[in-house]
Structure formats: C-alpha cells, structure tokens
Tab-separated table of C-alpha atoms in Angstrom:
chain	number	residue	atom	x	y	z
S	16	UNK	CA	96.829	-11.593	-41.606
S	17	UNK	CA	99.836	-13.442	-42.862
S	18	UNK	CA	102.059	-11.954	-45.452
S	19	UNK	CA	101.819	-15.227	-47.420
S	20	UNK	CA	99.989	-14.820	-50.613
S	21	UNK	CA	96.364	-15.422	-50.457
S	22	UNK	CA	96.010	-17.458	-53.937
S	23	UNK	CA	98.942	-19.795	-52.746
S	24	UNK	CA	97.103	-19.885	-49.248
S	25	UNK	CA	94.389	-21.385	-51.157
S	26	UNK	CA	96.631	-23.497	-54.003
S	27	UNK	CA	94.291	-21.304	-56.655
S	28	UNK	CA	95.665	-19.250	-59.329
S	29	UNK	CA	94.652	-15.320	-59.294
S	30	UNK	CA	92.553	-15.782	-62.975
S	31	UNK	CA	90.272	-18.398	-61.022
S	32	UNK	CA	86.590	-17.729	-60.613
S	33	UNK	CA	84.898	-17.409	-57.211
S	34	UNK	CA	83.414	-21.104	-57.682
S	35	UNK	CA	86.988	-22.332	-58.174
S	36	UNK	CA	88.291	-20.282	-55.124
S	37	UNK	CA	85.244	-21.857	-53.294
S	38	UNK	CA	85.840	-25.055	-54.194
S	39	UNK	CA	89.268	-24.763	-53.098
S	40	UNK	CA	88.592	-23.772	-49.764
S	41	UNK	CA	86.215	-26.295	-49.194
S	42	UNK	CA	88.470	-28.710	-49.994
S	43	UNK	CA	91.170	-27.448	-48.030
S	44	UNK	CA	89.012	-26.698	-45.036
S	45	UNK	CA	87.586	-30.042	-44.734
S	46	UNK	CA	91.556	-31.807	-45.270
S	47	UNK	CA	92.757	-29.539	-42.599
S	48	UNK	CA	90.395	-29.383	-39.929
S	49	UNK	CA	91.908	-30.051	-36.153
S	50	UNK	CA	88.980	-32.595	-35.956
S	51	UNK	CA	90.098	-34.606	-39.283
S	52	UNK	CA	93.580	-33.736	-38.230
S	53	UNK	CA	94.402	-34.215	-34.245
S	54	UNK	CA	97.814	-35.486	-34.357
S	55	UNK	CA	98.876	-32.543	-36.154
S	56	UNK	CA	100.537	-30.033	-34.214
S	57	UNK	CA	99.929	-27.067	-37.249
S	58	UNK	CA	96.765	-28.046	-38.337
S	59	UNK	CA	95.104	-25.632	-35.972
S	60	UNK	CA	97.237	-22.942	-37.406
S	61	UNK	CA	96.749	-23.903	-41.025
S	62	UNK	CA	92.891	-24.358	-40.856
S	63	UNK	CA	93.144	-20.664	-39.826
S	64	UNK	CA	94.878	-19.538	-42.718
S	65	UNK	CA	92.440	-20.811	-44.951
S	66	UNK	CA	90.002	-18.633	-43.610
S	67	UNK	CA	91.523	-15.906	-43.617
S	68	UNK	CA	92.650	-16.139	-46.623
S	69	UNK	CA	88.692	-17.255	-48.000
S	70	UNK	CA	87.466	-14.350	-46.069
S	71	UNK	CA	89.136	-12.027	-48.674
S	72	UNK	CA	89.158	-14.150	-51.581
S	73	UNK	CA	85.975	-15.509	-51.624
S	74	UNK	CA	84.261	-11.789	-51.191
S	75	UNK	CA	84.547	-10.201	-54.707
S	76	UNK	CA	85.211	-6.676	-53.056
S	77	UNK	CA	88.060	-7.327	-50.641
S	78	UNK	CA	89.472	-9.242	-53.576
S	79	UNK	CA	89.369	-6.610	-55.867
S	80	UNK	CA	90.768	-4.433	-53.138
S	81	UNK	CA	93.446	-7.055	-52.480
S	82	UNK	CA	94.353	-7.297	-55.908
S	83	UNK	CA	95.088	-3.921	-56.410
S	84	UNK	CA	96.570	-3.099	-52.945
S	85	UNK	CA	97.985	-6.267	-51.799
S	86	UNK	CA	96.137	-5.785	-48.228
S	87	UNK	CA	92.597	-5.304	-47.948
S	88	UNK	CA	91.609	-2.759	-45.175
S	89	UNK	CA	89.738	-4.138	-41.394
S	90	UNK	CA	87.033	-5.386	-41.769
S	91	UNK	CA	83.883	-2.693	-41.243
S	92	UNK	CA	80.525	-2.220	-42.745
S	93	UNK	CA	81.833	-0.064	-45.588
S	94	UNK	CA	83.971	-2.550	-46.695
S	95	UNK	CA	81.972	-5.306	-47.032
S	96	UNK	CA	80.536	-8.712	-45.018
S	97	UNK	CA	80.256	-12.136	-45.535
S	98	UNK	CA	82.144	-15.137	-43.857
S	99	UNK	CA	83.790	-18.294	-44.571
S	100	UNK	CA	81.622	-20.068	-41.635
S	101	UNK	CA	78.289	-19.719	-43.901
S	102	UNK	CA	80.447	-22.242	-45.992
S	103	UNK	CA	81.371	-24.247	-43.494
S	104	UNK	CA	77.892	-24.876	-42.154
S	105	UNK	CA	77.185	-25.701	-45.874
S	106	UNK	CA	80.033	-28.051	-46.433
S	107	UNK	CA	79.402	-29.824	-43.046
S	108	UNK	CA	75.647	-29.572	-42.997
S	109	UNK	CA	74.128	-29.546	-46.778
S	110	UNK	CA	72.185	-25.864	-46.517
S	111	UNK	CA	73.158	-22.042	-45.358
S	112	UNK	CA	71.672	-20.381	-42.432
S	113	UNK	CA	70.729	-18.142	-44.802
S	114	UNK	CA	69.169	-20.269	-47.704
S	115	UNK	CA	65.363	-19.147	-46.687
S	116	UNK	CA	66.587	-15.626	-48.311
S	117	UNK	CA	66.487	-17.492	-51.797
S	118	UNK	CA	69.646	-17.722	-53.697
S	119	UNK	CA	69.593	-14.583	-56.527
S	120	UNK	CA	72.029	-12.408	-55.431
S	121	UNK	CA	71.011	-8.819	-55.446
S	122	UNK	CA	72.810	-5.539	-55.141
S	123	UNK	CA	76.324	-4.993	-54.647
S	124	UNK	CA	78.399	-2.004	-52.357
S	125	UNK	CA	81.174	-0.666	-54.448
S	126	UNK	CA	84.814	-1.380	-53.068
S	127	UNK	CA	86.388	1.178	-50.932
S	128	UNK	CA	89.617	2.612	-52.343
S	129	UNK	CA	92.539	4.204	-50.724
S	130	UNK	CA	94.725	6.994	-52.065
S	131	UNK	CA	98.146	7.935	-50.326
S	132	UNK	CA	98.959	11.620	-50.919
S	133	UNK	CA	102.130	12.847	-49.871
S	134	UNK	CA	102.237	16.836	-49.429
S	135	UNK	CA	104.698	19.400	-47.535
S	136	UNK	CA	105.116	21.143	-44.308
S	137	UNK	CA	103.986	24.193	-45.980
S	138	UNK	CA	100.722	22.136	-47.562
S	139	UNK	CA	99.841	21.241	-44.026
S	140	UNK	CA	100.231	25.280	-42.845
S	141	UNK	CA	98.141	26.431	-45.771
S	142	UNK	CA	95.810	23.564	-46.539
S	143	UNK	CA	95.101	22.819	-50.584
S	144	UNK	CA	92.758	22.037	-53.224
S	145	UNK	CA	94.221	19.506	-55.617
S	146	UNK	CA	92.917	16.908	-58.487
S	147	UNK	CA	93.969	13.199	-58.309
S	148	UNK	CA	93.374	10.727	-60.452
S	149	UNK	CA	92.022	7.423	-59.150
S	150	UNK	CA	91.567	4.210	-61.191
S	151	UNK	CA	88.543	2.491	-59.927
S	152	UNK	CA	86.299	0.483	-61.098
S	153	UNK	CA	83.250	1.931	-63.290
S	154	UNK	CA	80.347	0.721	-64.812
S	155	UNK	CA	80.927	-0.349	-68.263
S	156	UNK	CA	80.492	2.508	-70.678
S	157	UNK	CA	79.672	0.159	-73.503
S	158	UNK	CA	76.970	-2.564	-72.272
S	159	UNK	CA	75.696	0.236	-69.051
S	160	UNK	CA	76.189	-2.621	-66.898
S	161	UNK	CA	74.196	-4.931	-68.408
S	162	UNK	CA	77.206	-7.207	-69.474
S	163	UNK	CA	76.005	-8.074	-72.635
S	164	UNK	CA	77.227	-6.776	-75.916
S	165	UNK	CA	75.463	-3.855	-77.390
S	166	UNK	CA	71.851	-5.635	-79.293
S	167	UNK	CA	71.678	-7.918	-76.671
S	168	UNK	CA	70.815	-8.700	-72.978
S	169	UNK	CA	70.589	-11.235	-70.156
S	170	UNK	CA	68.306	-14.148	-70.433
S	171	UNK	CA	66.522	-15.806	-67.441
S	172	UNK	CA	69.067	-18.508	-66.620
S	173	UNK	CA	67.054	-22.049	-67.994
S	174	UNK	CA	68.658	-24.338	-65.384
S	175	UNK	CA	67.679	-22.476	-62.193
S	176	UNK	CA	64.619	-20.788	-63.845
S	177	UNK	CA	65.820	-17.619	-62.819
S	178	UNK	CA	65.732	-18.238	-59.295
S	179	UNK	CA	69.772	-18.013	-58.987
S	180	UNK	CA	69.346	-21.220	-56.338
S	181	UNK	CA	70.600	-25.078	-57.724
S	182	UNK	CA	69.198	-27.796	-54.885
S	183	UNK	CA	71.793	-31.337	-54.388
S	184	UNK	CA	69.382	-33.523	-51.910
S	185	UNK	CA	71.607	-36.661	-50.612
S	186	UNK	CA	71.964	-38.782	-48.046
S	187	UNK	CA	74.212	-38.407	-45.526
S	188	UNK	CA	74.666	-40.369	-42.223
S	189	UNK	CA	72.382	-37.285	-40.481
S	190	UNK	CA	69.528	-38.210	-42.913
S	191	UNK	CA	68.589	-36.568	-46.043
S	192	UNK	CA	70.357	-33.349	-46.532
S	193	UNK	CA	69.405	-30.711	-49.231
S	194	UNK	CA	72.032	-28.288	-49.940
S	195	UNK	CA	71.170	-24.547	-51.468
S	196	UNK	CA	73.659	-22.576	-52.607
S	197	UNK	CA	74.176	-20.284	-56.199
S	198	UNK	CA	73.000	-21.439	-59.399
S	199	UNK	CA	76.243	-22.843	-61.291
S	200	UNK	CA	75.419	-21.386	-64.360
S	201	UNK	CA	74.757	-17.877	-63.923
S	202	UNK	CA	76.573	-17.400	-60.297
S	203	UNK	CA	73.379	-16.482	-58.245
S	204	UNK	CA	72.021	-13.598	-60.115
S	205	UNK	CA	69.092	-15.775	-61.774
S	206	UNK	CA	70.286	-14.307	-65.645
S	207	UNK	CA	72.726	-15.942	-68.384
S	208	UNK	CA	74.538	-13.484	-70.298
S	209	UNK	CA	74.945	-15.393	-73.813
S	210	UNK	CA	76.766	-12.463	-75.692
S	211	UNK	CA	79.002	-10.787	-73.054
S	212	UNK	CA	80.364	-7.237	-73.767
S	213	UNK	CA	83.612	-7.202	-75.144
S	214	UNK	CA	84.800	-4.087	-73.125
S	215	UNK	CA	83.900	-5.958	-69.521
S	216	UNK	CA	83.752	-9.450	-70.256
S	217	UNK	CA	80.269	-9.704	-69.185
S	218	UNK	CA	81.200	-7.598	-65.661
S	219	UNK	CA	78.843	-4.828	-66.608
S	220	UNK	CA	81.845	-3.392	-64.840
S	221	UNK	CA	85.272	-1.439	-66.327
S	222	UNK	CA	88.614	-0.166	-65.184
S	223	UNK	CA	89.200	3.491	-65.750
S	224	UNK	CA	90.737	6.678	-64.572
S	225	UNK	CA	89.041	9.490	-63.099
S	226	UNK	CA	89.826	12.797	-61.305
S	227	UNK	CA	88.624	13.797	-57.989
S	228	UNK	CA	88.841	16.912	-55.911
S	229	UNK	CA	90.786	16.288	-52.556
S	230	UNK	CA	90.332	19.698	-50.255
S	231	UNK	CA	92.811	18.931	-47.780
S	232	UNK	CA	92.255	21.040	-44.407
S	233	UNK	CA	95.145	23.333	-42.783
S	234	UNK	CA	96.827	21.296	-39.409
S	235	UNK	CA	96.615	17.541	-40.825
S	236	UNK	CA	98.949	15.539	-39.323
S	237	UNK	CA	100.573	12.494	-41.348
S	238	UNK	CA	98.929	9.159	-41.213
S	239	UNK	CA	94.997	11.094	-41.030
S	240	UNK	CA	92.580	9.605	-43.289
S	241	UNK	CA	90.119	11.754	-45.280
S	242	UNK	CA	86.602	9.962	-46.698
S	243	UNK	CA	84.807	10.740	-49.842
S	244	UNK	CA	81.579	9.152	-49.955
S	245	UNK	CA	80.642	7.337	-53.181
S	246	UNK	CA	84.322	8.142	-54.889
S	247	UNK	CA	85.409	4.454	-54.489
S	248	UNK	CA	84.204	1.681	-57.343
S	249	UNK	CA	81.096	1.350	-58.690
S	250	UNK	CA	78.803	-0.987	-57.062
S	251	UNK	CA	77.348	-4.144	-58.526
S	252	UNK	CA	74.006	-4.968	-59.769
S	253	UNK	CA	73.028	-2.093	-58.795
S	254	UNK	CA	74.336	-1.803	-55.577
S	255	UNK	CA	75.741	1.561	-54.511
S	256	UNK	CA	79.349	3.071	-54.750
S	257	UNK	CA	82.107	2.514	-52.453
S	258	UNK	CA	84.075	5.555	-50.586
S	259	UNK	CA	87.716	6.845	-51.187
S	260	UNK	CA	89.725	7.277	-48.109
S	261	UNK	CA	92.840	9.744	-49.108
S	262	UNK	CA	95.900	8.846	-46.202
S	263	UNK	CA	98.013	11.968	-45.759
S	264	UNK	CA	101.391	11.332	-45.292
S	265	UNK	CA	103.554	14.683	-44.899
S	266	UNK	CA	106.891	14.632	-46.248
S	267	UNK	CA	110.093	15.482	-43.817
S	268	UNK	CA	111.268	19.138	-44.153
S	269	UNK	CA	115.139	20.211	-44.479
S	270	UNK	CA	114.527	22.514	-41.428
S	271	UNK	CA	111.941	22.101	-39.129
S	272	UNK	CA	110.194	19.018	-37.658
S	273	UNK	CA	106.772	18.821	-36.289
S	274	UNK	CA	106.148	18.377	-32.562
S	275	UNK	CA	102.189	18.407	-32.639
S	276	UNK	CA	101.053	21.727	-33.575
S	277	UNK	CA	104.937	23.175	-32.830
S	278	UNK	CA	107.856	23.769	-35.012
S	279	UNK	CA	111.184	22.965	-34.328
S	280	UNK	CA	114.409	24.089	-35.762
S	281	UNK	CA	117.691	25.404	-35.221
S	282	UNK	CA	119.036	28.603	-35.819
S	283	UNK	CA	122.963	29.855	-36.335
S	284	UNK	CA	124.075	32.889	-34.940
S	285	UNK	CA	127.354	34.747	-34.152
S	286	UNK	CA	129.555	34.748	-31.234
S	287	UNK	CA	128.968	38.566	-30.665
S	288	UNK	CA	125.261	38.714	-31.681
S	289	UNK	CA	125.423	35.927	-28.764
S	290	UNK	CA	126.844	38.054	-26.520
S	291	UNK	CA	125.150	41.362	-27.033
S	292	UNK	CA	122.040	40.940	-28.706
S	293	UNK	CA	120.619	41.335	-31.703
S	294	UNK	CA	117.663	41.259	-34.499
S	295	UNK	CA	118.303	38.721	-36.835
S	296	UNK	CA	116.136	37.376	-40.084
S	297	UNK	CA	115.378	34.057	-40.479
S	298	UNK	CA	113.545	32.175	-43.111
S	299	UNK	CA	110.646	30.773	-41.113
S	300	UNK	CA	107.607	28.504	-42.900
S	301	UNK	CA	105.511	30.901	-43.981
S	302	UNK	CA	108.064	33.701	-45.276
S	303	UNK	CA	110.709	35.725	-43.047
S	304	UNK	CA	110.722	36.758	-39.419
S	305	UNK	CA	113.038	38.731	-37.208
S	306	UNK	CA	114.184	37.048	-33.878
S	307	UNK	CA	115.017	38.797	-31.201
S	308	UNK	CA	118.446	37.551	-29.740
S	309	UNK	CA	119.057	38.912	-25.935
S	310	UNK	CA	122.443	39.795	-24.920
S	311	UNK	CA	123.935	36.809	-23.786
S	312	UNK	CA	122.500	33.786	-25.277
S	313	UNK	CA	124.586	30.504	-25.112
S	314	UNK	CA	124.980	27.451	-27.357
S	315	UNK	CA	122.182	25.419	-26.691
S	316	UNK	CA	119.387	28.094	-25.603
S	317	UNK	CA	115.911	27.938	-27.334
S	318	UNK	CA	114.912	30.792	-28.649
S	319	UNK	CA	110.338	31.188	-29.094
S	320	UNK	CA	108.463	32.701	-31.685
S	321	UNK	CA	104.885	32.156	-30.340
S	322	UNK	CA	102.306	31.853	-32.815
S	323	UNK	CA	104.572	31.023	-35.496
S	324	UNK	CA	104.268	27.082	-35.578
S	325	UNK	CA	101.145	25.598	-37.225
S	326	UNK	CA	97.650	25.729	-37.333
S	327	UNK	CA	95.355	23.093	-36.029
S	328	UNK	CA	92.315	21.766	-36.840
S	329	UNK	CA	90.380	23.437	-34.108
S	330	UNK	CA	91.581	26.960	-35.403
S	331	UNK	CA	94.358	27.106	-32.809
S	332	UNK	CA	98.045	27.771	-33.456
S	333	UNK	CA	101.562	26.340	-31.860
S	334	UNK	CA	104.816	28.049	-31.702
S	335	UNK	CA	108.200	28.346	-33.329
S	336	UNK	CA	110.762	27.089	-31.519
S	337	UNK	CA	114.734	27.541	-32.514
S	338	UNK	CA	117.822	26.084	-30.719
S	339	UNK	CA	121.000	28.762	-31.281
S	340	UNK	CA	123.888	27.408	-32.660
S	341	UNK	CA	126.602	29.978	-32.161
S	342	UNK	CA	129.082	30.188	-34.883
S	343	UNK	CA	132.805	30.177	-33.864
S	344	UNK	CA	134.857	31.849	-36.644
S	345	UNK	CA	137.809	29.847	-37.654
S	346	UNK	CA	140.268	32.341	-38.905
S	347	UNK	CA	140.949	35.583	-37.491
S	348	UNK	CA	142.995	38.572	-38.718
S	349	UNK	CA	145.568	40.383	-36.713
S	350	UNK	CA	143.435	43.210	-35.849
S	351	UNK	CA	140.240	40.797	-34.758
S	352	UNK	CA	142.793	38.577	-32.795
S	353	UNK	CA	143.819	41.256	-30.822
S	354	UNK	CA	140.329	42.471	-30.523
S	355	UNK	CA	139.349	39.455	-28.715
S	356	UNK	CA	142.449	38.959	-26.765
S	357	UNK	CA	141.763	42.550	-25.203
S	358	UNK	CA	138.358	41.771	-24.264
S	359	UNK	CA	139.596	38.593	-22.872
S	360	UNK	CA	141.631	40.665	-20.689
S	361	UNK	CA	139.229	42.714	-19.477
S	362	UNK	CA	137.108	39.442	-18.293
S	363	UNK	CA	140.458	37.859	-16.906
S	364	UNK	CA	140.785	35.414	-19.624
S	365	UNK	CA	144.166	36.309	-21.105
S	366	UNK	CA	145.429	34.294	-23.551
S	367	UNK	CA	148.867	32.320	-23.300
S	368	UNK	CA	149.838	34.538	-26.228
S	369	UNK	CA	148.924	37.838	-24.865
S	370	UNK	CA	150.948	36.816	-21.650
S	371	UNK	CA	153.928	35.650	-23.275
S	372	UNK	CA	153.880	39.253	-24.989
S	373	UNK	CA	153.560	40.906	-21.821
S	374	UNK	CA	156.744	38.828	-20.661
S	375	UNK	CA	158.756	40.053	-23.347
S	376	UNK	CA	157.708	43.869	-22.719
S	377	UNK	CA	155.720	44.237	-26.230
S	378	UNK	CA	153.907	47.214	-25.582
S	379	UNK	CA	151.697	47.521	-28.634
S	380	UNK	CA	151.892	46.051	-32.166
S	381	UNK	CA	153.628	48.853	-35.260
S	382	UNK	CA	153.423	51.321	-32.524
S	383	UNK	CA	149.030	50.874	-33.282
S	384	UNK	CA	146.289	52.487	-31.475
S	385	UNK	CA	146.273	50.881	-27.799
S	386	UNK	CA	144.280	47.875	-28.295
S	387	UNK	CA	142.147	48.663	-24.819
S	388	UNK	CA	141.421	52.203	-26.635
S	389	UNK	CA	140.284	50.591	-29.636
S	390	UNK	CA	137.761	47.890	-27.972
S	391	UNK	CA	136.266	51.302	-25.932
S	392	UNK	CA	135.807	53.341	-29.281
S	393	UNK	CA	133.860	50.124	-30.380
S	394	UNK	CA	131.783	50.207	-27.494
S	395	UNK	CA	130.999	53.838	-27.675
C-alpha cells in the first residue's frame, strides 16, 4: 500500500466516525471512477487508492491496528474481512449482496497485535522466559462492555426498532431501488446507548497495559514470528480475542555473526604460536574454550570448533568457526631481534642487517652467547 496517509487518502480527519469515513469514500469513489473519469490519465490509479485506503479505514480492526502501528498486517482470516466492493455495489446499486443477513451487527474478532522483541546472540543459544507488557485493547472495566455508565444500559434503538437495518427506497433510472445498510442511529447493533460510560465513551471497550509471558525457543533466527492465541485486543460485542504475534529481531554481536546455525568470528594469535602450535583460550558464546592451533597456521586460515555454534530448532547444533589473525609485534628488543634474524638464517632469509654485519666481520654482539647456540637451547 502507499506510504501516503490513509485519513488524507480519504480527505477525513483521524477523530471521524466510520459513517463519516464511509461517506467519504463513497464520495470519492464515485468522483474518481475511470468510468466518470476517462480522460484522466491517474484516475485509474487514484480510484485504487481509495480502496485501499477504505479497506483499512472503513474496518474498525485494521484501523485500530493502523492507528497504533502505522501499517496494518496482510490481509488473512485472523485479521479480519470485509471489502470496499460491498459498498460499491451499494452506492451503484441501492442494496448489499449481503442485506438478506439483516443489518444488526453481531460479534466482533479482537485485533491482532504485534510485539517486536529484540534479544542477544546468547538469548538465541539459551532460549528465555520473559514478561512484556502489551497495551491492547480491553473490555471496559467500568461498564463490562456494556458501554453505558454504571445504573444504566442499552435501549432497543426506536428508529430501526432494534433491527440495526434503516431502508431509503428511490427511484433511480434502473427502477425502484431500496437500499439496506446500518441503522444511523445506533451503527448496526440494533441498541442506543443514552448514558455512555465515561471510562470508554460508550466502546464497552478500554486501553490498558498488561503483561504476558513470551517463552522464546533456543535457535530463533531474527525476523521469526511467534503467535499467542487470544493475547491480542479484546473482541467486540462479544466477539472473541485477537492473537499477539511477538517478531524476534536478534541484535548484532561485537564478535561473532550468524551464518544459519554457524558462528563466525575471528581469532588473534601470535607469530610463533602460528608457527609451532599451540592451545590457546578464547572467549567463545557460551563461556571459554581452548583451540587447538597446529604448527604452522597462516594469516587467513579458519580454524573449527564443531559443535560449538548454535542450536537449532530441530535439536541440532552448527559449528564455531574462527579466521586467525596473526599478530606481528611492532617493537623488538635487541635480544628478540637477533632471535629472529638467526632463525631467519637458518631458513635462508637473512636480513639486510645481519648481512651488512657479516660484511664488516662482527662476530657476535658484547662478546654474547652465539646467537645460533641460543635459538638451539630454545628449541631443546
């Protein structure tokens, strides 16, 4: 649907009533028309924008919902029916397909709600229990739904007779026409509320907080949707309660990303634990582990803890997987300089230093142990 507000859509403003926003459409629907219209090239366009835009107005659910959310979930059974082209055969055509149904309007589904919860890496590895608090609507704790104030209650409305159905018969150039539709006084439900609550404003309905249990399974991956049956609003007249759908949305972690069930990160080690191996801790998501580093690793090489990434849903597991950084010290002492220059000439690697020493005869530095000596005590 367009990003353009509904209520402008429509030229209503968002206090009006649903007769108002009906009116509206009407209106609009029958100046817009590509039949009324034909020389004008957006009128197609336009006509289609009023109903969409009456589809979620002019169904008190998806207008709640829009109200609160700005964007009203796809339209599926759970969140509600009803279509602008019943009013459109009643503009065009004086009754509604489904008029023979009588015109009180009986029970209500709830809205459905949606919650976004936004939980960690760790969460998703351990699953949780936690209490939200959702503001939904609720029926009125004052009148119990009745919408009348406390002492009172609804009277059979006098001008439909309690029916909920007002009859227009006119002529039209198709012959005599009798248009059905809701009883302008009480709105279809066949009752006048003279004394409306003060705490819903006649609703029977109110706006509260309450807290629900989400239990969030171990392995959920961002974007998953979790139902609650009957945890969205109250329904009216009667009708039953809508469902909560919780989104998950996992926040990023400072180490590891998620590649399915797998874990990715990166790990640092030394040049020499590079080269000859080594155990080395490291903080994984669930607490520490040792690595095992073979002798040499290079930059770049990815290292596999199996069984250490995260659990799924089906009671499987992925792995941990680490790409070694090796850490290049940036200052060295005398002693480790000439550590690593001897070992350089052992692999044939001698430095332009160590050769212009050899040039000038330098056979060893304050007459020190032979460097060659020392690197074999190391190794011993």
């Amino acid at each position: 649907m367009a990003s353009r507000d509904l209520y402008e859509t429509l030229g209503v403003d968002r206090r009006a009533t649903q007769d108002e926003i009906k009116q509206a459409y009407r209106r609009m629907a029958r100046e817009m028309h590509p039949d009324v219209r034909p020389d004008d090239p957006h009128a197609t366009e336009r006509f289609k924008e009023i109903n969409e835009a009456y589809a979620v107005l002019g169904d008190p659910a998806k207008r709640s919902q829009y109200d609160r959310f700005g964007q009203v979930t796809p339209d599926r059974t759970p969140f509600g029916g009803g279509s602008p082209f019943e009013d459109l055969f009643d503009m065009f055509f004086g009754t509604r397909p489904d008029a023979a149904q009588g015109g009180r309007q009986g029970p209500e589904r709830g809205a459905d709600l949606r919650y976004d919860f936004v939980m960690s890496l760790e969460d998703v590895a351990t699953g949780l229990e936690r209490r939200i608090t959702v503001t939904r609507m609720e029926t009125c704790p004052s009148c119990f739904g009745t919408g009348a104030e406390r002492g009172s209650r609804p009277e059979t409305c006098k001008v439909c007779g309690g029916t909920g159905e007002a009859r227009v018969t006119q002529r039209t150039v198709f012959g005599v026409m009798t248009q059905i539709g809701p009883c302008g006084q009480c709105r279809g439900t066949g009752t006048y509320i003279a004394n409306p609550c003060r705490g819903c404003r006649g609703s029977g309905r109110a706006m509260v907080d309450r807290e629900v249990t989400v239990k969030i399974p171990v392995g959920v991956e961002d974007g998953m949707s979790l139902r609650l049956p009957g945890e969205g609003e109250a329904g009216v007249r009667g009708g039953e309660r809508g469902d909560l759908y919780v989104v998950v949305r996992v926040a990023p972690h400072p180490i590891f990303h998620r590649r399915g069930r797998d874990l990715v990160g990166e790990m640092e080690i030394s040049m020499t634990q590079a080269a000859l191996g080594d155990q080395v801790p490291f903080r994984a998501l669930e607490g520490s582990e040792t690595v095992t580093v073979p002798p040499g690793t290079q930059p770049g090489d990815t290292l596999t803890v199996r069984g250490r990434g995260l659990p799924d849903l089906r009671g499987g597991r992925g792995h941990l997987y680490l790409n070694v950084r090796v850490v290049i010290p940036r200052r060295l002492d005398a002693e480790q300089r000439a550590l690593l220059e001897a070992l350089a000439g052992t692999l044939g690697e001698r430095s332009q230093t160590a050769r212009r020493d050899d040039r000038k005869g330098r056979p060893g530095r304050r007459g020190r142990k032979p460097i060659l000596e020392k690197v074999k005590d190391l190794l011993q």
